[in-house]
Amino acid sequence: MNSLDQIRTLCASPLPGDDAAAAAIAARQAQLTKPPGSLGRLEELAVWLGCWQGREMPRLDRVAVLVFAGNHGVVARGVSPFPASVTAQMVANFAAGGAAINQLAAVAGASLQVVPLELEHPTADLCTAPAMTEAEFLAAFTAGHDAVVPEMDLLCLGEMGIGNTTAGAALAAALFGADGAASLGAFWAGRGTGLDDAGLRRKR
C-alpha cells in the first residue's frame, strides 16, 4: 500500500463470504444423526469457516498464527510496570518455544511466526505527537500484509509489546468518543499486566 486512501478503499470493499457454501453446510448439519444444534458453537463455527473458505466441507489442514511485536513510546510515562526492553525478551521467548502461544500452536498443529517491527525504534509518545507518521504506518501495514500466506485455511492474528494496552485503549477511546478521564476512557484503560493505582491513573 502506498497511501492511506488505498487502505481505506481496501477496507471499504471487503471480499464477500460464500453464502451458498454456508447454506450447504447448514443443510448438511440438519441431516446428520444428532439432535439439532447439539454441537453448539461448533456448528456455527463450521458454517462461518466454510462461508469464508468458500467450501461446503471446510478444512483446517493449514493453520497459521502470526504475532506482531512492537514498542510504544508512551511506555516512558510509566503506563506499564515493565520496561520496553521486555518486548524483545518476549520475542526471544517465542523464538525459544517458551510462551503459551507456542504450546497452543503446537496443540492445534499450527505454524507460528513472530514478526518484530522496529523494536529498537519505539513509536512516538502518543500523548505529545502522532505515534506514527503516515510513512511509518504504511511500512507497518505492508509488513503485516506481506507476512500473510494466502493459502492458509485459517489465520490467527496476535500482537504483543509493552504498552500495547495503552495504545489499544487510546484507539478505542478515540473511535468511540471518550477521553482518558471519562467513564468510557476508564472502561477502556485497565490494569494491563498489573499496574498499581498510581500507574492506572497515569495510564488513563
mmCIF file of C-alpha atoms in Angstrom:
data_model
loop_
_atom_site.group_PDB
_atom_site.id
_atom_site.type_symbol
_atom_site.label_atom_id
_atom_site.label_comp_id
_atom_site.label_asym_id
_atom_site.label_seq_id
_atom_site.Cartn_x
_atom_site.Cartn_y
_atom_site.Cartn_z
ATOM 1 C CA MET A 1 0.000 0.000 0.000
ATOM 2 C CA ASN A 2 1.306 3.396 -0.973
ATOM 3 C CA SER A 3 -1.266 5.616 0.749
ATOM 4 C CA LEU A 4 -3.911 5.716 3.441
ATOM 5 C CA ASP A 5 -6.524 6.183 0.721
ATOM 6 C CA GLN A 6 -5.580 2.798 -0.762
ATOM 7 C CA ILE A 7 -6.093 1.170 2.632
ATOM 8 C CA ARG A 8 -9.436 2.950 3.108
ATOM 9 C CA THR A 9 -10.583 1.678 -0.293
ATOM 10 C CA LEU A 10 -9.486 -1.850 0.563
ATOM 11 C CA CYS A 11 -11.299 -1.787 3.917
ATOM 12 C CA ALA A 12 -14.453 -0.365 2.338
ATOM 13 C CA SER A 13 -14.647 -3.184 -0.229
ATOM 14 C CA PRO A 14 -14.099 -6.474 1.610
ATOM 15 C CA LEU A 15 -14.456 -9.717 -0.300
ATOM 16 C CA PRO A 16 -17.829 -11.350 0.399
ATOM 17 C CA GLY A 17 -18.259 -14.731 2.015
ATOM 18 C CA ASP A 18 -19.765 -17.657 0.115
ATOM 19 C CA ASP A 19 -23.402 -17.763 1.242
ATOM 20 C CA ALA A 20 -24.102 -20.849 -0.871
ATOM 21 C CA ALA A 21 -21.364 -22.788 0.925
ATOM 22 C CA ALA A 22 -22.706 -21.657 4.297
ATOM 23 C CA ALA A 23 -26.227 -22.758 3.364
ATOM 24 C CA ALA A 24 -24.968 -26.153 2.174
ATOM 25 C CA ILE A 25 -23.124 -26.731 5.454
ATOM 26 C CA ALA A 26 -26.208 -25.810 7.494
ATOM 27 C CA ALA A 27 -28.336 -28.133 5.346
ATOM 28 C CA ARG A 28 -25.883 -30.991 5.826
ATOM 29 C CA GLN A 29 -25.860 -30.438 9.599
ATOM 30 C CA ALA A 30 -29.642 -30.796 9.607
ATOM 31 C CA GLN A 31 -29.301 -34.256 8.020
ATOM 32 C CA LEU A 32 -26.721 -35.625 10.464
ATOM 33 C CA THR A 33 -27.723 -38.199 13.066
ATOM 34 C CA LYS A 34 -27.790 -35.906 16.082
ATOM 35 C CA PRO A 35 -30.217 -33.584 17.837
ATOM 36 C CA PRO A 36 -30.442 -30.190 16.076
ATOM 37 C CA GLY A 37 -27.845 -27.778 17.449
ATOM 38 C CA SER A 38 -26.382 -30.364 19.817
ATOM 39 C CA LEU A 39 -22.822 -29.469 18.869
ATOM 40 C CA GLY A 40 -23.417 -25.870 19.952
ATOM 41 C CA ARG A 41 -20.963 -23.253 18.782
ATOM 42 C CA LEU A 42 -19.043 -25.864 16.809
ATOM 43 C CA GLU A 43 -21.872 -25.937 14.271
ATOM 44 C CA GLU A 44 -21.873 -22.142 13.941
ATOM 45 C CA LEU A 45 -18.093 -22.105 13.544
ATOM 46 C CA ALA A 46 -18.218 -24.739 10.803
ATOM 47 C CA VAL A 47 -20.724 -22.620 8.852
ATOM 48 C CA TRP A 48 -18.638 -19.467 9.385
ATOM 49 C CA LEU A 49 -15.425 -21.195 8.320
ATOM 50 C CA GLY A 50 -16.955 -22.734 5.210
ATOM 51 C CA CYS A 51 -18.530 -19.396 4.266
ATOM 52 C CA TRP A 52 -15.153 -17.665 4.265
ATOM 53 C CA GLN A 53 -13.225 -20.571 2.782
ATOM 54 C CA GLY A 54 -15.832 -20.966 0.028
ATOM 55 C CA ARG A 55 -16.091 -24.682 0.757
ATOM 56 C CA GLU A 56 -19.050 -26.873 1.579
ATOM 57 C CA MET A 57 -16.627 -29.045 3.562
ATOM 58 C CA PRO A 58 -14.367 -26.622 5.474
ATOM 59 C CA ARG A 59 -10.822 -27.695 6.278
ATOM 60 C CA LEU A 60 -8.222 -26.850 8.890
ATOM 61 C CA ASP A 61 -5.221 -28.527 7.287
ATOM 62 C CA ARG A 62 -3.132 -25.343 7.109
ATOM 63 C CA VAL A 63 -3.448 -23.077 10.138
ATOM 64 C CA ALA A 64 -1.045 -20.186 10.735
ATOM 65 C CA VAL A 65 -0.518 -17.987 13.793
ATOM 66 C CA LEU A 66 1.076 -14.582 13.230
ATOM 67 C CA VAL A 67 2.172 -12.475 16.211
ATOM 68 C CA PHE A 68 3.389 -8.932 15.570
ATOM 69 C CA ALA A 69 5.606 -7.240 18.153
ATOM 70 C CA GLY A 70 6.246 -3.526 18.546
ATOM 71 C CA ASN A 71 7.306 -0.952 21.117
ATOM 72 C CA HIS A 72 5.343 2.108 22.192
ATOM 73 C CA GLY A 73 6.886 5.447 23.126
ATOM 74 C CA VAL A 74 4.182 6.123 25.712
ATOM 75 C CA VAL A 75 5.825 3.477 27.947
ATOM 76 C CA ALA A 76 8.261 6.183 29.089
ATOM 77 C CA ARG A 77 5.338 7.721 31.032
ATOM 78 C CA GLY A 78 5.082 4.778 33.410
ATOM 79 C CA VAL A 79 1.943 3.220 31.945
ATOM 80 C CA SER A 80 3.323 -0.309 32.434
ATOM 81 C CA PRO A 81 5.127 -1.965 35.339
ATOM 82 C CA PHE A 82 7.630 -3.337 32.798
ATOM 83 C CA PRO A 83 10.185 -1.507 30.627
ATOM 84 C CA ALA A 84 10.045 -1.571 26.828
ATOM 85 C CA SER A 85 13.069 -3.898 26.785
ATOM 86 C CA VAL A 86 10.789 -6.746 27.885
ATOM 87 C CA THR A 87 9.227 -6.784 24.399
ATOM 88 C CA ALA A 88 12.481 -8.069 22.867
ATOM 89 C CA GLN A 89 12.816 -10.576 25.707
ATOM 90 C CA MET A 90 9.346 -11.900 24.957
ATOM 91 C CA VAL A 91 10.161 -12.191 21.250
ATOM 92 C CA ALA A 92 13.220 -14.245 22.215
ATOM 93 C CA ASN A 93 10.983 -16.409 24.404
ATOM 94 C CA PHE A 94 8.668 -17.014 21.435
ATOM 95 C CA ALA A 95 11.669 -17.995 19.333
ATOM 96 C CA ALA A 96 12.803 -20.434 22.046
ATOM 97 C CA GLY A 97 9.352 -22.026 22.246
ATOM 98 C CA GLY A 98 8.713 -20.884 25.813
ATOM 99 C CA ALA A 99 5.497 -18.871 25.503
ATOM 100 C CA ALA A 100 1.899 -20.002 25.874
ATOM 101 C CA ILE A 101 1.223 -19.325 22.196
ATOM 102 C CA ASN A 102 3.964 -21.812 21.288
ATOM 103 C CA GLN A 103 2.115 -24.546 23.153
ATOM 104 C CA LEU A 104 -1.305 -23.574 21.804
ATOM 105 C CA ALA A 105 0.008 -23.530 18.229
ATOM 106 C CA ALA A 106 1.655 -26.921 18.708
ATOM 107 C CA VAL A 107 -1.552 -28.469 20.078
ATOM 108 C CA ALA A 108 -3.505 -27.043 17.122
ATOM 109 C CA GLY A 109 -0.900 -28.186 14.606
ATOM 110 C CA ALA A 110 -0.473 -24.579 13.529
ATOM 111 C CA SER A 111 2.622 -22.836 12.258
ATOM 112 C CA LEU A 112 3.807 -19.863 14.339
ATOM 113 C CA GLN A 113 5.645 -16.810 13.085
ATOM 114 C CA VAL A 114 6.613 -13.848 15.247
ATOM 115 C CA VAL A 115 7.225 -10.611 13.348
ATOM 116 C CA PRO A 116 9.175 -7.944 15.293
ATOM 117 C CA LEU A 117 8.517 -4.449 13.943
ATOM 118 C CA GLU A 118 11.321 -1.972 14.588
ATOM 119 C CA LEU A 119 11.671 -2.902 18.274
ATOM 120 C CA GLU A 120 14.737 -0.699 18.605
ATOM 121 C CA HIS A 121 12.683 2.281 17.379
ATOM 122 C CA PRO A 122 9.541 2.719 19.529
ATOM 123 C CA THR A 123 6.673 4.781 18.220
ATOM 124 C CA ALA A 124 6.450 8.394 19.315
ATOM 125 C CA ASP A 125 4.762 9.198 22.639
ATOM 126 C CA LEU A 126 1.090 9.373 21.657
ATOM 127 C CA CYS A 127 0.496 11.948 24.427
ATOM 128 C CA THR A 128 2.601 14.540 22.646
ATOM 129 C CA ALA A 129 2.615 13.620 18.936
ATOM 130 C CA PRO A 130 1.134 11.196 16.430
ATOM 131 C CA ALA A 131 2.501 7.789 17.408
ATOM 132 C CA MET A 132 3.485 7.095 13.799
ATOM 133 C CA THR A 133 3.971 9.117 10.671
ATOM 134 C CA GLU A 134 1.969 8.085 7.635
ATOM 135 C CA ALA A 135 5.094 6.534 6.121
ATOM 136 C CA GLU A 136 5.784 4.540 9.299
ATOM 137 C CA PHE A 137 2.201 3.311 9.434
ATOM 138 C CA LEU A 138 2.261 2.267 5.790
ATOM 139 C CA ALA A 139 5.518 0.373 6.379
ATOM 140 C CA ALA A 140 3.987 -1.473 9.349
ATOM 141 C CA PHE A 141 0.799 -2.198 7.411
ATOM 142 C CA THR A 142 2.807 -3.550 4.487
ATOM 143 C CA ALA A 143 4.862 -5.771 6.798
ATOM 144 C CA GLY A 144 1.648 -7.240 8.152
ATOM 145 C CA HIS A 145 0.172 -7.697 4.698
ATOM 146 C CA ASP A 146 3.311 -9.381 3.376
ATOM 147 C CA ALA A 147 3.520 -11.790 6.330
ATOM 148 C CA VAL A 148 0.210 -13.431 5.409
ATOM 149 C CA VAL A 149 0.358 -16.603 3.329
ATOM 150 C CA PRO A 150 -2.799 -16.570 1.179
ATOM 151 C CA GLU A 151 -3.159 -20.355 1.009
ATOM 152 C CA MET A 152 -3.938 -20.757 4.722
ATOM 153 C CA ASP A 153 -7.200 -22.406 5.799
ATOM 154 C CA LEU A 154 -7.259 -20.289 8.960
ATOM 155 C CA LEU A 155 -5.163 -17.318 10.077
ATOM 156 C CA CYS A 156 -4.891 -16.393 13.774
ATOM 157 C CA LEU A 157 -3.530 -12.910 14.498
ATOM 158 C CA GLY A 158 -1.920 -11.617 17.680
ATOM 159 C CA GLU A 159 0.235 -8.769 18.903
ATOM 160 C CA MET A 160 2.464 -8.058 21.847
ATOM 161 C CA GLY A 161 4.581 -5.223 23.122
ATOM 162 C CA ILE A 162 4.963 -3.420 26.411
ATOM 163 C CA GLY A 163 2.451 -0.544 26.434
ATOM 164 C CA ASN A 164 0.160 -2.244 23.923
ATOM 165 C CA THR A 165 -2.969 -1.955 26.065
ATOM 166 C CA THR A 166 -2.370 1.784 26.469
ATOM 167 C CA ALA A 167 -2.167 2.248 22.703
ATOM 168 C CA GLY A 168 -5.185 -0.014 22.269
ATOM 169 C CA ALA A 169 -7.187 1.927 24.872
ATOM 170 C CA ALA A 170 -6.303 5.222 23.168
ATOM 171 C CA LEU A 171 -7.502 3.891 19.811
ATOM 172 C CA ALA A 172 -10.747 2.568 21.322
ATOM 173 C CA ALA A 173 -11.402 5.829 23.164
ATOM 174 C CA ALA A 174 -10.771 7.853 20.005
ATOM 175 C CA LEU A 175 -13.034 5.637 17.913
ATOM 176 C CA PHE A 176 -15.861 5.534 20.440
ATOM 177 C CA GLY A 177 -15.750 9.121 21.669
ATOM 178 C CA ALA A 178 -14.202 9.049 25.128
ATOM 179 C CA ASP A 179 -11.130 10.594 26.713
ATOM 180 C CA GLY A 180 -8.958 9.084 29.405
ATOM 181 C CA ALA A 181 -10.752 10.799 32.274
ATOM 182 C CA ALA A 182 -14.289 9.985 31.134
ATOM 183 C CA SER A 183 -16.143 6.882 32.249
ATOM 184 C CA LEU A 184 -15.671 5.211 28.880
ATOM 185 C CA GLY A 185 -11.987 6.078 28.965
ATOM 186 C CA ALA A 186 -11.746 4.433 32.360
ATOM 187 C CA PHE A 187 -13.505 1.416 30.919
ATOM 188 C CA TRP A 188 -11.009 1.063 28.069
ATOM 189 C CA ALA A 189 -7.889 1.610 30.175
ATOM 190 C CA GLY A 190 -7.434 -1.231 32.653
ATOM 191 C CA ARG A 191 -4.516 -2.512 34.703
ATOM 192 C CA GLY A 192 -2.898 -4.391 31.829
ATOM 193 C CA THR A 193 -0.076 -6.530 33.179
ATOM 194 C CA GLY A 194 -0.628 -5.458 36.789
ATOM 195 C CA LEU A 195 -0.477 -1.680 37.254
ATOM 196 C CA ASP A 196 -0.844 -0.261 40.736
ATOM 197 C CA ASP A 197 -3.355 2.519 41.397
ATOM 198 C CA ALA A 198 -0.905 5.318 40.588
ATOM 199 C CA GLY A 199 0.105 3.615 37.338
ATOM 200 C CA LEU A 200 -3.519 3.147 36.359
ATOM 201 C CA ARG A 201 -4.173 6.872 36.897
ATOM 202 C CA ARG A 202 -1.191 7.706 34.686
ATOM 203 C CA LYS A 203 -2.422 5.338 32.029
ATOM 204 C CA ARG A 204 -5.909 6.810 31.980
#
